Short mmCIF file of C-alpha atoms in Angstrom, two decimals:
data_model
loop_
_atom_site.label_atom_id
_atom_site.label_comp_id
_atom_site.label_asym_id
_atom_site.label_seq_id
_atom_site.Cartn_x
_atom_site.Cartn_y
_atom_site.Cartn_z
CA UNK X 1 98.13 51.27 96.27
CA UNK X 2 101.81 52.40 96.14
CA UNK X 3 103.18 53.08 99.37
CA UNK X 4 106.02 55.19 100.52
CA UNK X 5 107.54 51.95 102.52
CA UNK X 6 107.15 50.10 98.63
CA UNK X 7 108.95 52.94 97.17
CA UNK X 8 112.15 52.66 99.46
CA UNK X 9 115.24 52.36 97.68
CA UNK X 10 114.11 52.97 94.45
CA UNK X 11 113.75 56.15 92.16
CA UNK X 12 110.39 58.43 91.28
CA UNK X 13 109.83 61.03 88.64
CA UNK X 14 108.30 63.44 90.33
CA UNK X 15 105.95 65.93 88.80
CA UNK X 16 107.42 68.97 90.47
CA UNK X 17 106.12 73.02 89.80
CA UNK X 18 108.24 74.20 92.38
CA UNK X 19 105.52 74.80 94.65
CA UNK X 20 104.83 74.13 98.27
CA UNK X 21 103.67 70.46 97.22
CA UNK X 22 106.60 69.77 95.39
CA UNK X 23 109.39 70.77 97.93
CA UNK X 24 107.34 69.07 100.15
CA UNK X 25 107.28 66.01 99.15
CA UNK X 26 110.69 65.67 97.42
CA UNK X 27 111.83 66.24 100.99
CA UNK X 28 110.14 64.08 102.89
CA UNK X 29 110.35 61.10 99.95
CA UNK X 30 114.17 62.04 100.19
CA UNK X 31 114.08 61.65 104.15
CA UNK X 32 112.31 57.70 104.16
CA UNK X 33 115.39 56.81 101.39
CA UNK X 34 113.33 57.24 98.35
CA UNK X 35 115.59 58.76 94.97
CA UNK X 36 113.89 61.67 93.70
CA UNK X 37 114.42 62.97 90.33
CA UNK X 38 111.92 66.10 89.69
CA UNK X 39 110.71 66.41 85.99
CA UNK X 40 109.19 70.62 85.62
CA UNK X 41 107.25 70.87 82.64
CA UNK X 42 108.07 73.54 80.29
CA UNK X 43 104.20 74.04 79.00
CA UNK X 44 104.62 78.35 78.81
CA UNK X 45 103.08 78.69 82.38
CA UNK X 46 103.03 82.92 82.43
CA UNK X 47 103.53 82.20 86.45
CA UNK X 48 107.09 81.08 86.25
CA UNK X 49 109.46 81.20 83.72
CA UNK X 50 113.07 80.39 85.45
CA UNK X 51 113.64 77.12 85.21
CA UNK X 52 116.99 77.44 86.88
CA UNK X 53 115.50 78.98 89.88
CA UNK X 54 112.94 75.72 90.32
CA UNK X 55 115.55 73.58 89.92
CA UNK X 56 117.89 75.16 92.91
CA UNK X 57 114.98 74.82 94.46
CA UNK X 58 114.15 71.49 94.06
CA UNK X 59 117.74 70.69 94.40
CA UNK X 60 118.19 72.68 97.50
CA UNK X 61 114.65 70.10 98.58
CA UNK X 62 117.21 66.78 98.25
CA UNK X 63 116.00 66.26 94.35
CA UNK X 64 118.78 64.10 93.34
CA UNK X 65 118.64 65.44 89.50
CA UNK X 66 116.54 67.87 87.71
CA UNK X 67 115.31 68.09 84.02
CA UNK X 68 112.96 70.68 82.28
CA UNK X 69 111.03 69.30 79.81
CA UNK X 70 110.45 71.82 76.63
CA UNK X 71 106.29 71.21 75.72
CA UNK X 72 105.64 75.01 73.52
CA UNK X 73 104.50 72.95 70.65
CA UNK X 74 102.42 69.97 72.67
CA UNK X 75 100.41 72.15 75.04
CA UNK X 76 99.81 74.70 71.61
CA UNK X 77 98.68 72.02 69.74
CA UNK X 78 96.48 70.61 72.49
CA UNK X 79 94.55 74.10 73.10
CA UNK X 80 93.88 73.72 69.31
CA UNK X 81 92.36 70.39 69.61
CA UNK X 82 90.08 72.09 72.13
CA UNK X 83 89.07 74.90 69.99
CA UNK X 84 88.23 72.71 67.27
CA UNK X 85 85.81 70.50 69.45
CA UNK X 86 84.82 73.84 71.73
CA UNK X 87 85.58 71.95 74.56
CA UNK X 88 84.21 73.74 77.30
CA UNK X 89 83.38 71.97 80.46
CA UNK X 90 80.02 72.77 81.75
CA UNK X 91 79.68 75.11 79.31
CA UNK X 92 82.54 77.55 80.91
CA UNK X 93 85.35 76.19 81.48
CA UNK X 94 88.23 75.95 78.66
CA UNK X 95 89.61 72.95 80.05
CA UNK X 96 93.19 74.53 80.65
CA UNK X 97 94.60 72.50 83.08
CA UNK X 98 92.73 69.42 82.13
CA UNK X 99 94.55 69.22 79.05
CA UNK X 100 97.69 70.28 80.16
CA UNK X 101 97.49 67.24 82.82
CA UNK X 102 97.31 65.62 79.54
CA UNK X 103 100.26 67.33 78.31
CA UNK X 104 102.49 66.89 81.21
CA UNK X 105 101.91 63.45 81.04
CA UNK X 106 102.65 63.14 77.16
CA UNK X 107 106.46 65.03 78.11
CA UNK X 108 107.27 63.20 80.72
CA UNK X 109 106.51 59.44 80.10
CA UNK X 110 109.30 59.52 77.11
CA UNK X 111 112.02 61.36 79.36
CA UNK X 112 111.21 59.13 82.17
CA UNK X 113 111.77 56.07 79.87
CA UNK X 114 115.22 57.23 78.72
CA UNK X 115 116.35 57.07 82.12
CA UNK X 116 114.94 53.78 83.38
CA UNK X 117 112.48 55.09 85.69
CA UNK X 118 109.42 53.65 86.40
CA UNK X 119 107.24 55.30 88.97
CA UNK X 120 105.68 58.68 88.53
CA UNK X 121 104.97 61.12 91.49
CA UNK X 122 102.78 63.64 91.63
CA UNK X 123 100.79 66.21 94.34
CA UNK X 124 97.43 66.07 93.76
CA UNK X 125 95.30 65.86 96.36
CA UNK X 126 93.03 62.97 96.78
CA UNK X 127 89.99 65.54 96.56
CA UNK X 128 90.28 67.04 92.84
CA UNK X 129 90.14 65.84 89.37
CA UNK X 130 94.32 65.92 88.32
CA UNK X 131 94.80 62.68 90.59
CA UNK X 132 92.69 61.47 88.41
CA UNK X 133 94.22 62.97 85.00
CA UNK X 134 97.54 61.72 86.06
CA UNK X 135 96.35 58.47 87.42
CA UNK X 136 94.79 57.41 83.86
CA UNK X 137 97.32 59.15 81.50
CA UNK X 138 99.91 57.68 82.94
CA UNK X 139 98.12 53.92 82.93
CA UNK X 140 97.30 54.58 79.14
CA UNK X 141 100.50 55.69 77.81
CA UNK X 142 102.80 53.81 79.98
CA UNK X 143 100.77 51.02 81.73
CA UNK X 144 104.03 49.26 82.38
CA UNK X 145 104.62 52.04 85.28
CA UNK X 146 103.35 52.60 88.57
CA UNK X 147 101.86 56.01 90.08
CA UNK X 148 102.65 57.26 93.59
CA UNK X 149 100.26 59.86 94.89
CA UNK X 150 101.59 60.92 98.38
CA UNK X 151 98.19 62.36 99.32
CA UNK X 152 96.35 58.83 99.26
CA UNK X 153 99.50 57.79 101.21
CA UNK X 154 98.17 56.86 104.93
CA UNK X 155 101.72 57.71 105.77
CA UNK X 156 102.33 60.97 104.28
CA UNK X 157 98.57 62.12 105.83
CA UNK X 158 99.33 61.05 109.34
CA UNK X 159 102.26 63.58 108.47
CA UNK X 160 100.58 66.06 106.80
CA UNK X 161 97.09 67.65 107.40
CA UNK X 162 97.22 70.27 104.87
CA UNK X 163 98.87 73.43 103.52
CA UNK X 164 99.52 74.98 107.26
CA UNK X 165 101.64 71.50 108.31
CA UNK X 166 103.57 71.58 104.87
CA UNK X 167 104.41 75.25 105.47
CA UNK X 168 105.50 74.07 109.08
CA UNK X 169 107.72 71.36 107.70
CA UNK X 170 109.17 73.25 105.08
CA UNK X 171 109.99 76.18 107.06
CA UNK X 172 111.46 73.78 110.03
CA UNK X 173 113.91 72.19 107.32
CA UNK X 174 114.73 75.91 105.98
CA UNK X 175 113.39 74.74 102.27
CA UNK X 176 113.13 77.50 99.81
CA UNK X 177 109.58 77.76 99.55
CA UNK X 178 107.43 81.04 98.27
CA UNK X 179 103.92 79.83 99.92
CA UNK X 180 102.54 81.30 102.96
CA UNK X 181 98.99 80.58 105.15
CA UNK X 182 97.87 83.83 104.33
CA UNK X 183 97.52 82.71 100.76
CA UNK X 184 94.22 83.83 99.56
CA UNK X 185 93.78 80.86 97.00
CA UNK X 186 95.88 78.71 94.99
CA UNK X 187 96.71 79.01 91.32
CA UNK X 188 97.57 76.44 88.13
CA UNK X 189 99.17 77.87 85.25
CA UNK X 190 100.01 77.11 81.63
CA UNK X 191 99.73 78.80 77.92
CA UNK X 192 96.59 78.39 77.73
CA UNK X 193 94.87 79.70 81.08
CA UNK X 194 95.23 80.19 84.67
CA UNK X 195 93.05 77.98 87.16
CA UNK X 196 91.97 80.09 90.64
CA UNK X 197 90.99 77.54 93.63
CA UNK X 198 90.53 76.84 96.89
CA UNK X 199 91.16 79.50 99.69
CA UNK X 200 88.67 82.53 99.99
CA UNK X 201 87.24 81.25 96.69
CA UNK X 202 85.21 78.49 98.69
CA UNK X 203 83.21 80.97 100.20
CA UNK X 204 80.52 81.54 97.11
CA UNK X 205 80.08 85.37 99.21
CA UNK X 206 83.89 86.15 97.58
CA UNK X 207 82.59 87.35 93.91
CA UNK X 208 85.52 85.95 91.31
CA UNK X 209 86.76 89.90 90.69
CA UNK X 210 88.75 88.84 94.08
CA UNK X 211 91.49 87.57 91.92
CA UNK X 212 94.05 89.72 90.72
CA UNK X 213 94.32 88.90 87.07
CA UNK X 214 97.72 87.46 86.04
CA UNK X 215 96.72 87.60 81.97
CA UNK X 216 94.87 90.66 81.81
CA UNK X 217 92.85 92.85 83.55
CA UNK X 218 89.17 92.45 84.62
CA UNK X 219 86.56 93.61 82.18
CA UNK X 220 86.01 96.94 84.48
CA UNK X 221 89.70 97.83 84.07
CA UNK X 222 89.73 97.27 80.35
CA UNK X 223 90.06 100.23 77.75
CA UNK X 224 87.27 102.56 77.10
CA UNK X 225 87.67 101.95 73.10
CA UNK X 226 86.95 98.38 71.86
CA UNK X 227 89.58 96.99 69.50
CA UNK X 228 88.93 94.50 66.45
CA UNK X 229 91.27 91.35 66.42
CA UNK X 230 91.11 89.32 63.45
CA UNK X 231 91.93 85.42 63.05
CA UNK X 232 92.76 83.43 59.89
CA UNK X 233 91.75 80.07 60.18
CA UNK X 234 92.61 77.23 57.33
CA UNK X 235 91.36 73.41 57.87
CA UNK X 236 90.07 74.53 61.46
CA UNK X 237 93.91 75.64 62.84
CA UNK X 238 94.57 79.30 63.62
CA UNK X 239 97.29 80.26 60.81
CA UNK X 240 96.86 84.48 61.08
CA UNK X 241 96.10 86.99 63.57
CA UNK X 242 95.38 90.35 62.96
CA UNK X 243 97.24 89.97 59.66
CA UNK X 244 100.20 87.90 60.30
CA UNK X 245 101.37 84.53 60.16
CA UNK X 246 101.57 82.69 62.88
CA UNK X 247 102.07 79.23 64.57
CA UNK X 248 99.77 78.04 66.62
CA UNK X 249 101.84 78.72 69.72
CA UNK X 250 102.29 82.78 68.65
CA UNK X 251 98.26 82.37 67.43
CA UNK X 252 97.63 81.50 71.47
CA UNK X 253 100.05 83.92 72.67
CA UNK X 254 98.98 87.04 70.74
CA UNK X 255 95.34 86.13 71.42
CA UNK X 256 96.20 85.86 74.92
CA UNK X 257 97.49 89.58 75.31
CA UNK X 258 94.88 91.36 73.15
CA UNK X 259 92.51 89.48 74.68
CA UNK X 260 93.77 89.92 78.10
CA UNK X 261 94.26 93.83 77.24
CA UNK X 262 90.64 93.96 76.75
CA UNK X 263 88.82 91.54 79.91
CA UNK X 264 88.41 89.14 77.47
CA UNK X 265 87.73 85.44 79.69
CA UNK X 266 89.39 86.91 82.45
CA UNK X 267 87.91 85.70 86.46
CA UNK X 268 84.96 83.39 84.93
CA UNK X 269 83.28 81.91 87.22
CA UNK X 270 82.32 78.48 87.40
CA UNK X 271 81.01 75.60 90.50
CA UNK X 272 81.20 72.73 88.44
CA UNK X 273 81.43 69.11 88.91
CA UNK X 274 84.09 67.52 89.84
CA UNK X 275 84.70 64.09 88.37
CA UNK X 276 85.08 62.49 91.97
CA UNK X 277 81.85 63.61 93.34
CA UNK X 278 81.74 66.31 94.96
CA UNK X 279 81.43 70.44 93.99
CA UNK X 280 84.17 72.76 93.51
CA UNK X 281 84.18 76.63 92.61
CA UNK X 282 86.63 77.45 90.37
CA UNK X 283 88.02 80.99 88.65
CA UNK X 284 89.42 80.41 85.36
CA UNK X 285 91.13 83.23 83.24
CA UNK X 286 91.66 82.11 79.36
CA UNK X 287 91.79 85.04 76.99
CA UNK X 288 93.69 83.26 74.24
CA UNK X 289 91.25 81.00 74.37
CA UNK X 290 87.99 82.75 74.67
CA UNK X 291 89.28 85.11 71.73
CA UNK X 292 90.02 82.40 69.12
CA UNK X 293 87.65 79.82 70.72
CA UNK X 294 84.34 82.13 70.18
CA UNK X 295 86.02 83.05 66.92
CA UNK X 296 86.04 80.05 65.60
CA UNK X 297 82.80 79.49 66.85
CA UNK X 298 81.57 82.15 64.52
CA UNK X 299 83.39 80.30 61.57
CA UNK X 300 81.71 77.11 62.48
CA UNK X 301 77.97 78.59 62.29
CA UNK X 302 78.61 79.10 59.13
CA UNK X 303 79.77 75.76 58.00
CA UNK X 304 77.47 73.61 59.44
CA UNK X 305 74.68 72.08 58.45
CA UNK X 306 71.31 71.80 60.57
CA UNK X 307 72.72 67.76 60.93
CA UNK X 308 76.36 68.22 61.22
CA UNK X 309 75.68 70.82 63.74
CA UNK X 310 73.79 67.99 65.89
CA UNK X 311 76.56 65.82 65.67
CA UNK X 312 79.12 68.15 66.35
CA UNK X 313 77.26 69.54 69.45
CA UNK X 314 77.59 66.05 70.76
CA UNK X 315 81.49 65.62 69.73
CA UNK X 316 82.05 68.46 71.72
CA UNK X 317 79.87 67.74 74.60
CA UNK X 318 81.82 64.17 74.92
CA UNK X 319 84.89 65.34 74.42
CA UNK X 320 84.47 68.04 77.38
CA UNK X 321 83.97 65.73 79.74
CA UNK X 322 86.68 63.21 78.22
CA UNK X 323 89.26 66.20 79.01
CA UNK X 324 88.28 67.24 82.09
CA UNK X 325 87.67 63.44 83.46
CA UNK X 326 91.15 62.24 81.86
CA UNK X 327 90.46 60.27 79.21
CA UNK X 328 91.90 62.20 76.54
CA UNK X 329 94.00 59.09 75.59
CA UNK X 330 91.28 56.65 75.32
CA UNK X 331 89.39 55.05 72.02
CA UNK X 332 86.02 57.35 72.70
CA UNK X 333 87.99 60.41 72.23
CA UNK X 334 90.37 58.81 68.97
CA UNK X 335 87.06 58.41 67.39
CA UNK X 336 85.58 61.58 67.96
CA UNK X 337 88.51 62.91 66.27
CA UNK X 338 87.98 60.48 63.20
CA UNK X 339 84.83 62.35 63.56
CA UNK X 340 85.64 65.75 63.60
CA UNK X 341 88.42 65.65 60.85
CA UNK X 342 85.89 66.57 58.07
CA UNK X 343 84.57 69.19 59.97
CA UNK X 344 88.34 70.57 60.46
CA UNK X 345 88.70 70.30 56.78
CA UNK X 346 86.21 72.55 55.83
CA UNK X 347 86.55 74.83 58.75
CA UNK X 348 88.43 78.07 56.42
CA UNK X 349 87.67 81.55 56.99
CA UNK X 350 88.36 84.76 58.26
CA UNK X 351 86.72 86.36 61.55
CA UNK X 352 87.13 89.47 62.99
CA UNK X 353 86.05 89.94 66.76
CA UNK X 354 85.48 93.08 68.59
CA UNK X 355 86.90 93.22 71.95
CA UNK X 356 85.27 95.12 74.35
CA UNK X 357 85.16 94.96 78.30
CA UNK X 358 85.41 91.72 78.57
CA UNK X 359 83.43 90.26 75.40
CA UNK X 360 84.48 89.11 71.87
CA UNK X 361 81.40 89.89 69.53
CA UNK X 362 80.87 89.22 65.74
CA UNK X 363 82.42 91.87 63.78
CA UNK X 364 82.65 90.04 60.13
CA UNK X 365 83.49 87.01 58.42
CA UNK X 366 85.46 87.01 54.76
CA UNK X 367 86.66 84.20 52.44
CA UNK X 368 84.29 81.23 53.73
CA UNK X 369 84.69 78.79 51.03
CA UNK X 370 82.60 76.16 52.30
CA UNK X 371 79.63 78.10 54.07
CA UNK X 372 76.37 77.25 53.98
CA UNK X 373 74.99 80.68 54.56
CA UNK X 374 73.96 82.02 51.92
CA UNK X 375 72.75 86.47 51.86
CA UNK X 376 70.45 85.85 48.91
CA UNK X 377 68.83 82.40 49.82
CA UNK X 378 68.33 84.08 53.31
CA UNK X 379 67.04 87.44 52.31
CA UNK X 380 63.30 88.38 52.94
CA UNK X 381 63.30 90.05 49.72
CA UNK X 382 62.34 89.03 46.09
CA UNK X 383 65.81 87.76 45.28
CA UNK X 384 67.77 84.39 45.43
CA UNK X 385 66.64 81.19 44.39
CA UNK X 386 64.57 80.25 47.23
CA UNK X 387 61.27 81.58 46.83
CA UNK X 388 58.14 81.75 49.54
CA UNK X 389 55.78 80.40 47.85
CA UNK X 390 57.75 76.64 47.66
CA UNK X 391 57.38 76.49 51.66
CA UNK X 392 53.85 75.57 50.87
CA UNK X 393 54.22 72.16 50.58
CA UNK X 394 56.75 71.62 52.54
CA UNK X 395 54.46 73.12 55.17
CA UNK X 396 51.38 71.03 54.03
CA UNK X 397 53.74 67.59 54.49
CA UNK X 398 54.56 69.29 58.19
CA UNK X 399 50.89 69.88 58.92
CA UNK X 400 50.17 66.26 58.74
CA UNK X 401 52.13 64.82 61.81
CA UNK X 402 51.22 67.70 63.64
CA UNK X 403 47.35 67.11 63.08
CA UNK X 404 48.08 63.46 63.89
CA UNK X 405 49.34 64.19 67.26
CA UNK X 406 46.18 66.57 68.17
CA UNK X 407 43.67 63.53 66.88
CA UNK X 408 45.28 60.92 69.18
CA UNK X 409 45.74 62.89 72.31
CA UNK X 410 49.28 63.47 72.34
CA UNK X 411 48.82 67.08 72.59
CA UNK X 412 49.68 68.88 76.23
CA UNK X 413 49.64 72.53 75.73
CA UNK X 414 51.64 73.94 79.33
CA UNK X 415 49.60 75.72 81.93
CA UNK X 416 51.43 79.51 80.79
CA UNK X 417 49.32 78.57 77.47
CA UNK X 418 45.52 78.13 79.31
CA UNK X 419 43.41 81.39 79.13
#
């Protein structure tokens, strides 16, 4: 394990938001001789968007240079790649700052080669999943380079206890920091969601309307009048909304506000699994992503297949996990997207949504060229080319296993069924 006595004299990229962590550290790596250059990523974090007042910041923390590292197009394309697998942790979560761990990583590795540097920093705590992200994204991509992580630093914990003895430090040393103890909980932001932890959100009696929203407004507060967004996809990628072309940044922002407008994924609530072991109750807000996500959702029922659909389920199941555990680099998830390209290929259509206090529902779907569905096939009425009467032997080849499994004793009807 990297030390903060190994790293003396040298120079660390440090992962820096600008936050309490980050002029914390920079400070105190600064203080036992370490060179600290602090990398911000750019990934359209609705939470902070001056640059130039981080980097006085960090500056103003001993950071002996700055950069900003421009990721619009990375973390967009990323939140795509989730979409398309519906890569939902646990069934709730969107995965926001899983990925964008990813993401950070991605930006940063290049910009840190240019320059020579070796090490990366960063302030997660030894508790949560993003040492973890940053850990094995940074061992995949650059394996060459080493990874400090100050809180699994013996040193920098006999220092530092927690939030209350960073805010004493900081304060002591007169660093421009914005944090305070009364902080009700602690926030991670990028384009495509914010991430609500820790604080009064441990306490499962604090519902998850607590938070005040920071991309929309909770589903109470949302218009009386529902609103109908449409989406163009083409080859499974976002290429319209409402009308207009769009890239799949502006897809992801303009999803974001109408969906935010209207409640849409705003304060879900989720105690998941965190990859280390333990529980954790999170508050995630991801209207952009709920809109287009369940909208493409719609799209996909109607492409798949009772078999793809299996397969697909599973793809995205894997994949969920692969985000959220940081493994978004490795071969399991390369092949999954081998995997999913044909899906992507036929996944063309346009859905319109209806927003309304906080849900997206089903409002139509036009110009499928590849769906399965078919209104006549499906109809209960005397038209189409599927007619009743050819279930019959398809039911009599059915009947056979069935009566099979009653004759040997493999039959176990539950107690709700015994009269």
């Amino acid at each position: 394990m990297t030390t903060v006595a190994d790293l003396k004299g040298q120079t660390v990229a440090f992962a820096a938001s600008g936050g309490l962590d980050s002029c914390t550290v920079t400070r105190w790596l600064t203080d036992n001789g370490v060179k600290v250059v602090c990398f911000t990523a750019d990934i359209a974090q609705p939470d902070e968007t001056d640059f130039g007042t981080i980097e006085k910041r960090m500056r103003a923390c001993g950071a002996a240079d700055y950069v900003a590292v421009p990721l619009h197009d990375m973390i967009a394309e990323s939140g795509v790649e989730v979409l398309q697998f519906q890569a939902r942790y646990e069934g709730a979560y969107w995965n926001t700052t899983g990925i964008g761990r990813h993401v950070i990583v991605a930006g940063i590795v290049p910009e840190m080669k240019k320059r020579g540097i070796k090490v990366l920093g960063h302030g997660a705590t030894g508790r949560g999943n993003d040492q973890v992200r940053f850990q094995l994204c940074t061992n995949m991509l650059a394996p060459e380079f080493g990874v400090y992580a100050p809180w699994r630093d013996q040193a920098f914990l006999a220092r530092f206890r927690g939030r209350s003895e960073m805010i004493d430090y900081c304060t002591s040393h007169k660093l421009p920091i914005t944090a305070s103890k009364d902080a009700p909980y602690s926030t991670d932001a990028n384009l495509l969601g914010l991430t609500h932890e820790a604080g009064k959100l441990e306490h499962l009696t604090t519902d998850p309307w607590f938070v005040t929203p920071g991309m929309g407004v909770l589903p109470k507060d949302a218009p009386d009048a529902p609103e109908v967004a449409t989406v163009r996809f083409e080859g499974g990628r976002p290429v319209a909304f409402n009308g207009k072309k769009v890239t799949a940044f502006q897809a992801i922002q303009a999803a974001n506000a109408v969906g935010g407008k209207h409640g849409v994924g705003i304060c879900s609530h989720l105690v998941e699994n965190r990859f280390v072991g333990i529980k954790s109750r999170g508050v995630y807000e991801a209207p952009g992503m709920e809109l287009l996500g369940t909208a493409y959702a719609f799209l996909l029922q109607l492409v798949l297949d009772r078999r793809s659909r299996e397969l697909f389920d599973q793809l995205s199941l894997f994949v969920s996990k692969q985000i959220y555990q940081g493994y978004g680099f490795d071969l399991g998830t390369h092949v999954a997207r081998a995997a999913l390209a044909p899906i992507n290929a036929l996944a063309t259509g346009t859905i319109a949504v209806k927003l309304y206090k906080g849900r997206a529902e089903f409002e139509s779907a036009a110009d499928v060229p590849h769906q399965m569905y078919s209104e006549a096939n499906a109809s209960m009425e005397a038209i189409g080319a599927f007619d009743h009467a050819d279930s019959e032997g398809f039911l009599r080849v059915l009947q056979v296993s069935a009566r099979a499994l009653a004759a040997n004793g493999q039959v176990a009807a539950p107690a709700w069924a015994a009269r």
